[in-house]
Amino acid sequence: MAVTLADVAARARVSAATVSRVLSGNYPVAASTRGRVLRAVEELAYVVNGPASALAAASSDLVGILVNDIADPFFGIIAGAVQTELSGAAQGGEKLAVVCNTGGSPERELTYLTLLQRQRAAAVVLTGSASEDAAHARALTATLARLAEAGTRVVLCGRPTGVAAEATGAVPGESQGAEETREPGKARGAGKTPEADETPPRVPLTALTTLAFDNRGGARQLTAHLIGLGHRRIGCVAGPAGRTTTGERLAGHRAALAAYGIEDTPRRTVHGAYDRASGYDAAAELLRREAGLTAIVAANDTAALGVCAAVRDRGLRIPEDVSVAGFDDLPFSVDATPALTTVRLPLQETGARAGRLAMGREERPPGGLATLRAELIVRASTSVPCL
């Protein structure tokens, strides 16, 4: 039975008129009341434009693209490629792209997805990393399931395979049909203890497609490259804790250290955001902790620019005194001084493919999963250590 406005009002302990005011946004409502109403809407999966069953066969010309930070070239390149595919369809088949900037907030991500459901979005493309919080994963799964039930195509672009497995209930590693073979031993989510009577809805396997980057393999290649040059004291400017991409890249870095018998010393890792200022601060802290570091790997190319600035501000040379490496191969990395050694991800190609999948113009990969290879790009910012 469809959820009604009266059901929401009863759950929020307000009148139906108050619910209407909150949802329309045209009238002032106390913040506490507004919060209760929005929680009730989320808990009951209320769809403003009518019962979900009536929307299953009808969709709009809107496609939502969720990004963590549109100012970050990583997301800008992917979102631009998706949008190009949406506007490049045959006459009459174009879709309107709506870019939703979450700022990395799990709550905002869920809010945007719910709003897209109410707008009967034809498809949604979720880009970049996800929160590792178990409660958010369950809420995200429930939200994606509702979108799928309403006929919305869902594409995860640059999100790890574990997110897709959580959403669909698939067993990681079984019948995934990855286009690129992932190295064995990939770290998976641990400590999942959902309550026995709390089984979240699953997204139908045919409704969700995942295009995942091999972050772990790329990070392992990068650290192995530095070790091969002779570096043993390697600092790591990791991304923000609690994000899937951070976990994968850090796992790859640690796997390379372990493979060469190098101790993973906690003081050689500092977490921070994927921006220049965080890269600078993290590198300064690493060099304060251990002045003898000969190399630093950064969470991404933007953070690597901050690392380079911090190294220079200490009177050190790159790469003679400290080698620096990034990740993603963003357009500016080749123009840095010196040019940045990094790991190239096929951002443009993957975004375009996500756009075609969202439009239904490309066949889904086997098992709904394709893992895209990461490529080591060696440039002038890394060399043998000065002994």
mmCIF file of C-alpha atoms in Angstrom:
data_model
loop_
_atom_site.group_PDB
_atom_site.id
_atom_site.type_symbol
_atom_site.label_atom_id
_atom_site.label_comp_id
_atom_site.label_asym_id
_atom_site.label_seq_id
_atom_site.Cartn_x
_atom_site.Cartn_y
_atom_site.Cartn_z
ATOM 1 C CA MET A 1 0.000 0.000 0.000
ATOM 2 C CA ALA A 2 1.339 3.425 -1.005
ATOM 3 C CA VAL A 3 2.574 5.753 1.722
ATOM 4 C CA THR A 4 0.410 8.879 1.989
ATOM 5 C CA LEU A 5 0.920 12.404 3.255
ATOM 6 C CA ALA A 6 -1.190 11.472 6.287
ATOM 7 C CA ASP A 7 1.192 8.585 7.088
ATOM 8 C CA VAL A 8 4.130 10.992 7.122
ATOM 9 C CA ALA A 9 2.201 13.425 9.306
ATOM 10 C CA ALA A 10 1.365 10.688 11.793
ATOM 11 C CA ARG A 11 4.968 9.492 11.967
ATOM 12 C CA ALA A 12 6.276 13.054 12.463
ATOM 13 C CA ARG A 13 3.463 13.932 14.910
ATOM 14 C CA VAL A 14 2.402 17.006 12.923
ATOM 15 C CA SER A 15 -0.537 17.957 10.716
ATOM 16 C CA ALA A 16 -0.720 17.075 7.027
ATOM 17 C CA ALA A 17 -0.606 20.808 6.280
ATOM 18 C CA THR A 18 2.730 21.095 8.089
ATOM 19 C CA VAL A 19 4.159 18.207 6.064
ATOM 20 C CA SER A 20 3.016 19.959 2.892
ATOM 21 C CA ARG A 21 4.678 23.205 3.986
ATOM 22 C CA VAL A 22 7.986 21.451 4.721
ATOM 23 C CA LEU A 23 8.020 19.641 1.379
ATOM 24 C CA SER A 24 7.051 22.715 -0.633
ATOM 25 C CA GLY A 25 9.668 24.878 1.099
ATOM 26 C CA ASN A 26 7.498 27.946 0.630
ATOM 27 C CA TYR A 27 6.592 28.521 4.289
ATOM 28 C CA PRO A 28 8.706 29.032 7.427
ATOM 29 C CA VAL A 29 8.751 25.939 9.657
ATOM 30 C CA ALA A 30 10.676 25.426 12.898
ATOM 31 C CA ALA A 31 13.944 23.577 12.359
ATOM 32 C CA SER A 32 13.039 20.809 14.826
ATOM 33 C CA THR A 33 9.683 20.246 13.117
ATOM 34 C CA ARG A 34 11.273 20.258 9.691
ATOM 35 C CA GLY A 35 13.800 17.669 10.864
ATOM 36 C CA ARG A 36 11.051 15.359 12.165
ATOM 37 C CA VAL A 37 9.120 15.605 8.917
ATOM 38 C CA LEU A 38 12.161 14.894 6.727
ATOM 39 C CA ARG A 39 13.118 11.918 8.897
ATOM 40 C CA ALA A 40 9.603 10.548 8.538
ATOM 41 C CA VAL A 41 9.740 11.023 4.755
ATOM 42 C CA GLU A 42 13.030 9.097 4.627
ATOM 43 C CA GLU A 43 11.902 6.318 6.973
ATOM 44 C CA LEU A 44 8.648 5.748 5.102
ATOM 45 C CA ALA A 45 10.228 6.179 1.626
ATOM 46 C CA TYR A 46 7.491 8.692 0.820
ATOM 47 C CA VAL A 47 7.553 9.922 -2.780
ATOM 48 C CA VAL A 48 6.088 13.406 -3.173
ATOM 49 C CA ASN A 49 4.859 12.954 -6.737
ATOM 50 C CA GLY A 50 2.738 9.932 -5.943
ATOM 51 C CA PRO A 51 3.083 6.259 -5.104
ATOM 52 C CA ALA A 52 6.244 4.589 -6.302
ATOM 53 C CA SER A 53 4.241 2.006 -8.238
ATOM 54 C CA ALA A 54 2.838 4.748 -10.461
ATOM 55 C CA LEU A 55 6.374 5.936 -11.249
ATOM 56 C CA ALA A 56 7.787 2.577 -12.248
ATOM 57 C CA ALA A 57 6.794 2.985 -15.884
ATOM 58 C CA ALA A 58 7.424 6.718 -16.120
ATOM 59 C CA SER A 59 10.671 8.659 -15.885
ATOM 60 C CA SER A 60 11.848 12.153 -16.626
ATOM 61 C CA ASP A 61 14.624 13.357 -18.919
ATOM 62 C CA LEU A 62 16.831 14.000 -15.900
ATOM 63 C CA VAL A 63 20.048 12.166 -14.992
ATOM 64 C CA GLY A 64 21.692 12.866 -11.644
ATOM 65 C CA ILE A 65 25.487 12.856 -11.328
ATOM 66 C CA LEU A 66 26.720 12.773 -7.723
ATOM 67 C CA VAL A 67 30.251 14.040 -7.065
ATOM 68 C CA ASN A 68 32.197 14.707 -3.878
ATOM 69 C CA ASP A 69 33.705 17.989 -5.104
ATOM 70 C CA ILE A 70 32.992 19.441 -8.542
ATOM 71 C CA ALA A 71 36.020 21.749 -8.157
ATOM 72 C CA ASP A 72 38.276 18.674 -8.037
ATOM 73 C CA PRO A 73 39.452 17.873 -11.610
ATOM 74 C CA PHE A 74 38.962 14.135 -10.875
ATOM 75 C CA PHE A 75 35.201 14.655 -10.584
ATOM 76 C CA GLY A 76 35.009 17.427 -13.158
ATOM 77 C CA ILE A 77 36.508 15.191 -15.855
ATOM 78 C CA ILE A 78 34.168 12.288 -15.073
ATOM 79 C CA ALA A 79 31.047 14.481 -14.808
ATOM 80 C CA GLY A 80 31.918 16.308 -18.038
ATOM 81 C CA ALA A 81 32.340 13.034 -19.908
ATOM 82 C CA VAL A 82 29.014 11.721 -18.594
ATOM 83 C CA GLN A 83 27.239 14.913 -19.625
ATOM 84 C CA THR A 84 28.747 14.824 -23.120
ATOM 85 C CA GLU A 85 27.215 11.394 -23.666
ATOM 86 C CA LEU A 86 23.823 12.558 -22.388
ATOM 87 C CA SER A 87 23.715 15.538 -24.746
ATOM 88 C CA GLY A 88 25.190 13.614 -27.674
ATOM 89 C CA ALA A 89 22.277 11.210 -28.044
ATOM 90 C CA ALA A 90 20.110 11.095 -31.152
ATOM 91 C CA GLN A 91 17.523 13.855 -31.633
ATOM 92 C CA GLY A 92 14.835 13.506 -29.001
ATOM 93 C CA GLY A 93 16.915 11.178 -26.823
ATOM 94 C CA GLU A 94 18.932 13.791 -24.941
ATOM 95 C CA LYS A 95 18.861 13.916 -21.146
ATOM 96 C CA LEU A 96 19.379 16.797 -18.733
ATOM 97 C CA ALA A 97 22.381 16.318 -16.436
ATOM 98 C CA VAL A 98 22.038 17.576 -12.870
ATOM 99 C CA VAL A 99 25.363 17.593 -10.996
ATOM 100 C CA CYS A 100 24.928 17.171 -7.227
ATOM 101 C CA ASN A 101 27.923 18.241 -5.129
ATOM 102 C CA THR A 102 27.878 16.240 -1.876
ATOM 103 C CA GLY A 103 31.036 17.694 -0.342
ATOM 104 C CA GLY A 104 31.833 14.136 0.771
ATOM 105 C CA SER A 105 28.823 14.152 3.139
ATOM 106 C CA PRO A 106 27.064 10.751 3.387
ATOM 107 C CA GLU A 107 23.886 12.491 4.575
ATOM 108 C CA ARG A 108 23.860 14.863 1.615
ATOM 109 C CA GLU A 109 24.425 11.936 -0.741
ATOM 110 C CA LEU A 110 21.277 10.223 0.554
ATOM 111 C CA THR A 111 19.311 13.476 0.366
ATOM 112 C CA TYR A 112 20.230 14.037 -3.280
ATOM 113 C CA LEU A 113 19.316 10.460 -4.198
ATOM 114 C CA THR A 114 15.909 10.856 -2.551
ATOM 115 C CA LEU A 115 15.338 14.136 -4.403
ATOM 116 C CA LEU A 116 16.286 12.465 -7.692
ATOM 117 C CA GLN A 117 13.803 9.692 -6.974
ATOM 118 C CA ARG A 118 11.060 12.264 -6.452
ATOM 119 C CA GLN A 119 11.987 13.841 -9.783
ATOM 120 C CA ARG A 120 11.661 10.420 -11.455
ATOM 121 C CA ALA A 121 15.268 10.504 -12.675
ATOM 122 C CA ALA A 122 15.968 8.255 -15.648
ATOM 123 C CA ALA A 123 19.379 7.376 -14.193
ATOM 124 C CA VAL A 124 21.849 8.273 -11.468
ATOM 125 C CA VAL A 125 25.631 8.079 -11.662
ATOM 126 C CA LEU A 126 27.482 7.955 -8.333
ATOM 127 C CA THR A 127 31.155 8.838 -8.683
ATOM 128 C CA GLY A 128 34.227 8.469 -6.495
ATOM 129 C CA SER A 129 34.633 6.962 -3.066
ATOM 130 C CA ALA A 130 31.934 6.054 -0.561
ATOM 131 C CA SER A 131 31.752 6.157 3.214
ATOM 132 C CA GLU A 132 32.822 2.954 4.963
ATOM 133 C CA ASP A 133 30.254 3.497 7.731
ATOM 134 C CA ALA A 134 28.047 0.382 7.967
ATOM 135 C CA ALA A 135 24.872 2.312 8.811
ATOM 136 C CA HIS A 136 25.345 4.560 5.790
ATOM 137 C CA ALA A 137 25.961 1.525 3.576
ATOM 138 C CA ARG A 138 22.624 0.054 4.643
ATOM 139 C CA ALA A 139 20.813 3.367 4.092
ATOM 140 C CA LEU A 140 22.452 3.759 0.680
ATOM 141 C CA THR A 141 21.433 0.234 -0.293
ATOM 142 C CA ALA A 142 17.809 0.923 0.664
ATOM 143 C CA THR A 143 17.792 4.185 -1.299
ATOM 144 C CA LEU A 144 19.295 2.596 -4.417
ATOM 145 C CA ALA A 145 16.757 -0.233 -4.172
ATOM 146 C CA ARG A 146 13.901 2.295 -4.218
ATOM 147 C CA LEU A 147 15.402 4.035 -7.239
ATOM 148 C CA ALA A 148 15.758 0.717 -9.069
ATOM 149 C CA GLU A 149 12.176 -0.247 -8.254
ATOM 150 C CA ALA A 150 11.048 3.046 -9.806
ATOM 151 C CA GLY A 151 12.858 2.183 -13.042
ATOM 152 C CA THR A 152 15.975 4.328 -12.536
ATOM 153 C CA ARG A 153 19.271 3.007 -13.911
ATOM 154 C CA VAL A 154 22.082 3.152 -11.344
ATOM 155 C CA VAL A 155 25.757 3.392 -12.334
ATOM 156 C CA LEU A 156 28.577 3.374 -9.772
ATOM 157 C CA CYS A 157 31.553 5.078 -11.412
ATOM 158 C CA GLY A 158 34.901 4.809 -9.643
ATOM 159 C CA ARG A 159 33.391 3.139 -6.582
ATOM 160 C CA PRO A 160 34.974 -0.107 -5.373
ATOM 161 C CA THR A 161 33.421 -3.509 -5.996
ATOM 162 C CA GLY A 162 32.585 -3.984 -2.313
ATOM 163 C CA VAL A 163 29.986 -1.194 -2.552
ATOM 164 C CA ALA A 164 28.210 -3.007 -5.370
ATOM 165 C CA ALA A 165 28.341 -6.297 -3.487
ATOM 166 C CA GLU A 166 26.781 -4.649 -0.432
ATOM 167 C CA ALA A 167 23.990 -3.152 -2.523
ATOM 168 C CA THR A 168 23.111 -6.259 -4.499
ATOM 169 C CA GLY A 169 23.871 -8.957 -1.951
ATOM 170 C CA ALA A 170 26.346 -10.569 -4.356
ATOM 171 C CA VAL A 171 29.273 -12.515 -2.926
ATOM 172 C CA PRO A 172 32.457 -10.579 -3.777
ATOM 173 C CA GLY A 173 34.556 -12.486 -6.267
ATOM 174 C CA GLU A 174 31.728 -14.713 -7.521
ATOM 175 C CA SER A 175 30.283 -14.188 -10.998
ATOM 176 C CA GLN A 176 31.448 -10.577 -11.036
ATOM 177 C CA GLY A 177 32.721 -10.657 -14.608
ATOM 178 C CA ALA A 178 35.469 -8.068 -14.099
ATOM 179 C CA GLU A 179 37.153 -6.985 -17.303
ATOM 180 C CA GLU A 180 40.536 -6.682 -15.607
ATOM 181 C CA THR A 181 41.710 -9.336 -13.159
ATOM 182 C CA ARG A 182 42.190 -7.942 -9.671
ATOM 183 C CA GLU A 183 45.124 -9.220 -7.694
ATOM 184 C CA PRO A 184 44.180 -11.799 -5.057
ATOM 185 C CA GLY A 185 43.935 -10.840 -1.409
ATOM 186 C CA LYS A 186 42.073 -7.560 -1.915
ATOM 187 C CA ALA A 187 40.920 -6.207 1.412
ATOM 188 C CA ARG A 188 37.177 -6.433 1.946
ATOM 189 C CA GLY A 189 34.916 -4.822 4.501
ATOM 190 C CA ALA A 190 35.285 -6.380 7.912
ATOM 191 C CA GLY A 191 33.240 -6.418 11.047
ATOM 192 C CA LYS A 192 29.827 -6.440 9.357
ATOM 193 C CA THR A 193 27.327 -7.462 11.988
ATOM 194 C CA PRO A 194 23.846 -6.556 10.746
ATOM 195 C CA GLU A 195 21.162 -7.584 13.179
ATOM 196 C CA ALA A 196 19.382 -10.799 12.338
ATOM 197 C CA ASP A 197 16.001 -9.137 11.865
ATOM 198 C CA GLU A 198 17.392 -6.186 9.887
ATOM 199 C CA THR A 199 17.841 -7.337 6.308
ATOM 200 C CA PRO A 200 18.144 -4.299 4.044
ATOM 201 C CA PRO A 201 16.529 -4.396 0.605
ATOM 202 C CA ARG A 202 18.799 -5.419 -2.237
ATOM 203 C CA VAL A 203 19.225 -3.669 -5.549
ATOM 204 C CA PRO A 204 18.371 -6.011 -8.450
ATOM 205 C CA LEU A 205 21.620 -7.071 -10.115
ATOM 206 C CA THR A 206 20.263 -6.014 -13.520
ATOM 207 C CA ALA A 207 19.568 -2.464 -12.285
ATOM 208 C CA LEU A 208 23.079 -1.608 -11.073
ATOM 209 C CA THR A 209 26.322 -1.371 -13.030
ATOM 210 C CA THR A 210 29.734 -0.785 -11.461
ATOM 211 C CA LEU A 211 32.782 0.700 -13.184
ATOM 212 C CA ALA A 212 35.535 0.338 -10.577
ATOM 213 C CA PHE A 213 39.114 1.618 -10.651
ATOM 214 C CA ASP A 214 41.928 -0.671 -9.547
ATOM 215 C CA ASN A 215 43.079 1.731 -6.828
ATOM 216 C CA ARG A 216 44.767 -0.987 -4.830
ATOM 217 C CA GLY A 217 46.737 -2.342 -7.762
ATOM 218 C CA GLY A 218 47.760 1.143 -8.881
ATOM 219 C CA ALA A 219 48.984 2.127 -5.417
ATOM 220 C CA ARG A 220 50.940 -1.095 -5.139
ATOM 221 C CA GLN A 221 52.649 -0.403 -8.470
ATOM 222 C CA LEU A 222 53.546 3.126 -7.382
ATOM 223 C CA THR A 223 55.152 2.138 -4.081
ATOM 224 C CA ALA A 224 56.894 -0.808 -5.742
ATOM 225 C CA HIS A 225 58.380 1.651 -8.254
ATOM 226 C CA LEU A 226 59.864 3.727 -5.417
ATOM 227 C CA ILE A 227 61.205 0.633 -3.673
ATOM 228 C CA GLY A 228 62.741 -0.471 -6.950
ATOM 229 C CA LEU A 229 64.611 2.828 -7.109
ATOM 230 C CA GLY A 230 66.116 2.061 -3.712
ATOM 231 C CA HIS A 231 63.775 3.911 -1.337
ATOM 232 C CA ARG A 232 63.087 2.300 2.029
ATOM 233 C CA ARG A 233 61.921 5.258 4.128
ATOM 234 C CA ILE A 234 58.671 6.172 2.354
ATOM 235 C CA GLY A 235 56.033 8.476 3.817
ATOM 236 C CA CYS A 236 52.387 8.250 2.823
ATOM 237 C CA VAL A 237 49.932 11.154 2.661
ATOM 238 C CA ALA A 238 46.732 9.091 2.700
ATOM 239 C CA GLY A 239 43.267 10.397 1.894
ATOM 240 C CA PRO A 240 40.524 11.018 4.455
ATOM 241 C CA ALA A 241 39.956 8.131 6.849
ATOM 242 C CA GLY A 242 36.717 6.193 6.500
ATOM 243 C CA ARG A 243 36.497 6.482 2.695
ATOM 244 C CA THR A 244 36.653 3.468 0.402
ATOM 245 C CA THR A 245 39.166 4.941 -2.049
ATOM 246 C CA THR A 246 41.506 5.848 0.815
ATOM 247 C CA GLY A 247 41.298 2.308 2.149
ATOM 248 C CA GLU A 248 42.054 0.741 -1.228
ATOM 249 C CA ARG A 249 45.028 2.958 -2.051
ATOM 250 C CA LEU A 250 46.491 2.606 1.423
ATOM 251 C CA ALA A 251 46.076 -1.177 1.221
ATOM 252 C CA GLY A 252 48.003 -1.213 -2.071
ATOM 253 C CA HIS A 253 50.814 0.884 -0.581
ATOM 254 C CA ARG A 254 51.069 -1.439 2.409
ATOM 255 C CA ALA A 255 50.970 -4.531 0.224
ATOM 256 C CA ALA A 256 54.031 -3.291 -1.682
ATOM 257 C CA LEU A 257 55.900 -2.589 1.552
ATOM 258 C CA ALA A 258 55.071 -6.084 2.839
ATOM 259 C CA ALA A 259 56.120 -7.704 -0.438
ATOM 260 C CA TYR A 260 59.605 -6.197 -0.051
ATOM 261 C CA GLY A 261 59.883 -6.864 3.674
ATOM 262 C CA ILE A 262 59.643 -3.188 4.682
ATOM 263 C CA GLU A 263 57.941 -2.434 7.987
ATOM 264 C CA ASP A 264 54.739 -0.401 7.766
ATOM 265 C CA THR A 265 55.579 2.145 10.446
ATOM 266 C CA PRO A 266 52.451 4.056 11.596
ATOM 267 C CA ARG A 267 54.342 7.334 11.969
ATOM 268 C CA ARG A 268 54.995 7.311 8.226
ATOM 269 C CA THR A 269 51.281 7.666 7.360
ATOM 270 C CA VAL A 270 49.193 10.818 7.806
ATOM 271 C CA HIS A 271 45.561 11.163 6.691
ATOM 272 C CA GLY A 272 44.096 14.286 5.137
ATOM 273 C CA ALA A 273 41.681 15.623 2.532
ATOM 274 C CA TYR A 274 42.320 15.343 -1.204
ATOM 275 C CA ASP A 275 43.497 18.954 -1.544
ATOM 276 C CA ARG A 276 46.735 20.937 -1.730
ATOM 277 C CA ALA A 277 46.555 22.401 1.785
ATOM 278 C CA SER A 278 46.104 18.966 3.356
ATOM 279 C CA GLY A 279 48.979 17.611 1.280
ATOM 280 C CA TYR A 280 51.208 20.423 2.521
ATOM 281 C CA ASP A 281 50.262 19.950 6.180
ATOM 282 C CA ALA A 282 50.580 16.154 6.036
ATOM 283 C CA ALA A 283 53.997 16.298 4.372
ATOM 284 C CA ALA A 284 55.231 18.858 6.907
ATOM 285 C CA GLU A 285 54.094 16.545 9.702
ATOM 286 C CA LEU A 286 55.765 13.508 8.116
ATOM 287 C CA LEU A 287 59.077 15.343 7.742
ATOM 288 C CA ARG A 288 58.806 16.603 11.319
ATOM 289 C CA ARG A 289 58.340 13.031 12.538
ATOM 290 C CA GLU A 290 61.140 11.618 10.390
ATOM 291 C CA ALA A 291 63.515 14.006 8.662
ATOM 292 C CA GLY A 292 65.249 11.121 6.881
ATOM 293 C CA LEU A 293 62.327 10.226 4.585
ATOM 294 C CA THR A 294 63.519 9.853 1.013
ATOM 295 C CA ALA A 295 60.124 9.566 -0.708
ATOM 296 C CA ILE A 296 56.489 10.558 -0.138
ATOM 297 C CA VAL A 297 53.451 9.140 -1.949
ATOM 298 C CA ALA A 298 50.340 11.318 -1.957
ATOM 299 C CA ALA A 299 46.643 10.415 -1.979
ATOM 300 C CA ASN A 300 46.182 12.168 -5.315
ATOM 301 C CA ASP A 301 47.916 14.634 -7.622
ATOM 302 C CA THR A 302 46.370 17.701 -5.959
ATOM 303 C CA ALA A 303 47.675 16.664 -2.540
ATOM 304 C CA ALA A 304 51.037 15.908 -4.188
ATOM 305 C CA LEU A 305 51.355 19.588 -5.171
ATOM 306 C CA GLY A 306 51.081 20.475 -1.493
ATOM 307 C CA VAL A 307 53.663 17.819 -0.657
ATOM 308 C CA CYS A 308 56.075 19.359 -3.177
ATOM 309 C CA ALA A 309 55.608 22.808 -1.636
ATOM 310 C CA ALA A 310 56.248 21.496 1.882
ATOM 311 C CA VAL A 311 59.399 19.697 0.752
ATOM 312 C CA ARG A 312 60.758 22.829 -0.914
ATOM 313 C CA ASP A 313 59.917 24.991 2.091
ATOM 314 C CA ARG A 314 62.252 22.801 4.144
ATOM 315 C CA GLY A 315 65.078 23.541 1.697
ATOM 316 C CA LEU A 316 64.938 20.065 0.139
ATOM 317 C CA ARG A 317 65.149 19.240 -3.547
ATOM 318 C CA ILE A 318 62.763 17.098 -5.626
ATOM 319 C CA PRO A 319 63.693 14.407 -6.486
ATOM 320 C CA GLU A 320 67.335 14.589 -5.332
ATOM 321 C CA ASP A 321 66.481 14.728 -1.623
ATOM 322 C CA VAL A 322 62.855 13.559 -1.584
ATOM 323 C CA SER A 323 60.965 11.830 -4.387
ATOM 324 C CA VAL A 324 57.262 12.719 -4.640
ATOM 325 C CA ALA A 325 54.472 10.804 -6.382
ATOM 326 C CA GLY A 326 50.748 11.382 -6.837
ATOM 327 C CA PHE A 327 47.737 9.472 -8.117
ATOM 328 C CA ASP A 328 45.076 9.925 -10.874
ATOM 329 C CA ASP A 329 47.260 11.654 -13.554
ATOM 330 C CA LEU A 330 45.207 14.838 -13.551
ATOM 331 C CA PRO A 331 45.934 17.239 -16.461
ATOM 332 C CA PHE A 332 48.264 19.526 -14.479
ATOM 333 C CA SER A 333 50.523 16.716 -13.257
ATOM 334 C CA VAL A 334 52.647 16.715 -16.403
ATOM 335 C CA ASP A 335 53.154 20.499 -16.090
ATOM 336 C CA ALA A 336 54.269 20.426 -12.450
ATOM 337 C CA THR A 337 57.929 21.166 -11.738
ATOM 338 C CA PRO A 338 59.305 18.594 -11.845
ATOM 339 C CA ALA A 339 56.694 16.635 -13.793
ATOM 340 C CA LEU A 340 54.821 14.353 -11.403
ATOM 341 C CA THR A 341 55.180 10.591 -11.283
ATOM 342 C CA THR A 342 51.667 9.274 -10.785
ATOM 343 C CA VAL A 343 49.121 6.544 -11.521
ATOM 344 C CA ARG A 344 46.853 7.138 -14.495
ATOM 345 C CA LEU A 345 43.171 6.283 -14.197
ATOM 346 C CA PRO A 346 41.015 6.366 -17.370
ATOM 347 C CA LEU A 347 38.747 9.132 -16.040
ATOM 348 C CA GLN A 348 37.487 10.489 -19.374
ATOM 349 C CA GLU A 349 36.834 7.064 -20.866
ATOM 350 C CA THR A 350 35.130 5.765 -17.735
ATOM 351 C CA GLY A 351 32.884 8.813 -17.450
ATOM 352 C CA ALA A 352 31.843 8.468 -21.093
ATOM 353 C CA ARG A 353 31.087 4.801 -20.593
ATOM 354 C CA ALA A 354 29.032 5.594 -17.472
ATOM 355 C CA GLY A 355 27.033 8.073 -19.563
ATOM 356 C CA ARG A 356 26.282 5.480 -22.241
ATOM 357 C CA LEU A 357 25.241 2.954 -19.590
ATOM 358 C CA ALA A 358 22.988 5.545 -17.966
ATOM 359 C CA MET A 359 21.348 6.146 -21.337
ATOM 360 C CA GLY A 360 20.982 2.431 -22.023
ATOM 361 C CA ARG A 361 23.143 2.808 -25.136
ATOM 362 C CA GLU A 362 25.834 0.335 -24.053
ATOM 363 C CA GLU A 363 25.474 -3.254 -22.952
ATOM 364 C CA ARG A 364 26.272 -3.893 -19.296
ATOM 365 C CA PRO A 365 29.550 -5.784 -18.631
ATOM 366 C CA PRO A 366 29.303 -9.420 -17.503
ATOM 367 C CA GLY A 367 27.933 -9.549 -13.978
ATOM 368 C CA GLY A 368 27.404 -5.779 -14.071
ATOM 369 C CA LEU A 369 31.027 -5.108 -13.098
ATOM 370 C CA ALA A 370 34.045 -3.808 -14.988
ATOM 371 C CA THR A 371 37.331 -3.070 -13.198
ATOM 372 C CA LEU A 372 39.473 -0.539 -15.056
ATOM 373 C CA ARG A 373 43.223 -0.900 -15.029
ATOM 374 C CA ALA A 374 45.509 1.663 -13.393
ATOM 375 C CA GLU A 375 48.736 2.581 -15.212
ATOM 376 C CA LEU A 376 51.998 3.716 -13.607
ATOM 377 C CA ILE A 377 53.314 6.931 -15.232
ATOM 378 C CA VAL A 378 56.948 7.628 -14.358
ATOM 379 C CA ARG A 379 58.124 11.231 -14.653
ATOM 380 C CA ALA A 380 60.844 13.452 -13.222
ATOM 381 C CA SER A 381 59.621 13.773 -9.620
ATOM 382 C CA THR A 382 61.010 10.373 -8.609
ATOM 383 C CA SER A 383 64.577 9.082 -8.805
ATOM 384 C CA VAL A 384 67.096 7.020 -6.862
ATOM 385 C CA PRO A 385 67.648 8.327 -3.318
ATOM 386 C CA CYS A 386 70.698 10.457 -2.512
ATOM 387 C CA LEU A 387 72.689 8.428 0.006
#
